[in-house]
Amino acid sequence: MDIIKDSKPTLVDFFATWCGPCKMMHPILEQLKDKLGDSVTIVKIDVDKNQALAQEYRVMSVPTLIIFKDGEVKWRAAGVHTAADLEEKLKEMA
């Protein structure tokens, strides 16, 4: 995932299609992308289709959100988060 090596923050959403809370995150991430535009990158990764990647980042539950910057994990959390909470975290990294 070369995208995580970028100098701008990259929010990765590890999700599953069958996961209820993951479905709740989708509109929140869309709202965040609309608000922050190109200042961040938002990527969704289906853990069922990318099991090796999910294992590499020790994703134990979905949704798991990880913010990368310059190739390093800067923040991670599981569960549903508000757009405002995520926006604040991303702005801290900018």
Short mmCIF file of C-alpha atoms in Angstrom, two decimals:
data_model
loop_
_atom_site.label_atom_id
_atom_site.label_comp_id
_atom_site.label_asym_id
_atom_site.label_seq_id
_atom_site.Cartn_x
_atom_site.Cartn_y
_atom_site.Cartn_z
CA MET A 1 0.00 0.00 0.00
CA ASP A 2 2.19 2.81 -1.27
CA ILE A 3 -0.58 5.31 -0.57
CA ILE A 4 0.10 5.17 3.18
CA LYS A 5 3.62 6.52 2.61
CA ASP A 6 2.17 9.85 1.48
CA SER A 7 2.96 12.97 3.48
CA LYS A 8 -0.75 13.82 3.71
CA PRO A 9 -2.86 11.79 6.15
CA THR A 10 -4.44 8.61 4.81
CA LEU A 11 -7.47 7.20 6.64
CA VAL A 12 -7.91 3.50 6.01
CA ASP A 13 -11.27 1.93 6.84
CA PHE A 14 -10.99 -1.83 7.27
CA PHE A 15 -14.58 -3.03 6.82
CA ALA A 16 -16.74 -6.02 5.89
CA THR A 17 -19.85 -5.97 3.69
CA TRP A 18 -21.83 -7.96 6.29
CA CYS A 19 -20.95 -5.62 9.17
CA GLY A 20 -23.72 -3.31 10.43
CA PRO A 21 -21.45 -0.71 12.07
CA CYS A 22 -19.33 -0.67 8.88
CA LYS A 23 -22.42 0.32 6.92
CA MET A 24 -22.95 3.18 9.38
CA MET A 25 -19.39 4.41 8.72
CA HIS A 26 -19.87 4.71 4.95
CA PRO A 27 -21.93 7.97 4.94
CA ILE A 28 -19.68 9.40 7.68
CA LEU A 29 -16.60 8.82 5.52
CA GLU A 30 -18.37 10.28 2.47
CA GLN A 31 -19.22 13.40 4.50
CA LEU A 32 -15.62 13.63 5.69
CA LYS A 33 -14.26 13.33 2.13
CA ASP A 34 -16.66 16.02 0.91
CA LYS A 35 -15.56 18.36 3.69
CA LEU A 36 -11.80 17.75 3.63
CA GLY A 37 -11.38 17.13 -0.11
CA ASP A 38 -7.85 16.47 -1.30
CA SER A 39 -6.20 17.32 2.03
CA VAL A 40 -6.65 13.65 3.04
CA THR A 41 -6.91 10.30 1.34
CA ILE A 42 -9.67 7.91 2.45
CA VAL A 43 -9.39 4.25 1.51
CA LYS A 44 -11.82 1.43 2.23
CA ILE A 45 -10.43 -2.11 2.47
CA ASP A 46 -12.73 -5.13 2.57
CA VAL A 47 -11.16 -7.51 5.11
CA ASP A 48 -12.78 -10.54 3.48
CA LYS A 49 -11.12 -9.75 0.14
CA ASN A 50 -7.82 -8.56 1.67
CA GLN A 51 -7.21 -10.97 4.53
CA ALA A 52 -3.42 -10.76 4.36
CA LEU A 53 -3.51 -6.98 4.67
CA ALA A 54 -5.98 -7.19 7.55
CA GLN A 55 -3.65 -9.65 9.30
CA GLU A 56 -0.61 -7.45 8.63
CA TYR A 57 -2.31 -4.56 10.47
CA ARG A 58 -3.77 -6.85 13.15
CA VAL A 59 -7.37 -5.97 12.40
CA MET A 60 -9.36 -7.99 14.95
CA SER A 61 -12.74 -6.30 14.57
CA VAL A 62 -14.50 -4.20 11.98
CA PRO A 63 -14.70 -1.39 11.38
CA THR A 64 -11.11 -0.59 12.27
CA LEU A 65 -9.90 2.85 11.26
CA ILE A 66 -6.19 3.60 10.93
CA ILE A 67 -4.63 6.94 10.05
CA PHE A 68 -1.25 6.73 8.34
CA LYS A 69 1.16 9.54 7.57
CA ASP A 70 4.59 9.11 6.01
CA GLY A 71 4.16 5.33 6.22
CA GLU A 72 3.58 5.29 9.97
CA VAL A 73 0.46 4.46 11.96
CA LYS A 74 -0.48 7.71 13.71
CA TRP A 75 -3.85 6.66 15.15
CA ARG A 76 -6.09 3.62 15.16
CA ALA A 77 -9.42 2.67 16.69
CA ALA A 78 -12.19 0.16 16.20
CA GLY A 79 -15.88 0.97 16.01
CA VAL A 80 -17.99 3.79 14.65
CA HIS A 81 -16.67 7.35 14.98
CA THR A 82 -18.30 10.67 14.19
CA ALA A 83 -17.20 12.80 11.26
CA ALA A 84 -16.24 15.57 13.71
CA ASP A 85 -14.03 13.21 15.73
CA LEU A 86 -12.28 11.91 12.61
CA GLU A 87 -11.90 15.40 11.18
CA GLU A 88 -10.19 16.54 14.39
CA LYS A 89 -7.80 13.58 14.31
CA LEU A 90 -6.96 14.17 10.63
CA LYS A 91 -6.38 17.90 11.16
CA GLU A 92 -3.94 17.09 13.98
CA MET A 93 -1.91 15.09 11.45
CA ALA A 94 -1.97 17.65 8.62
#
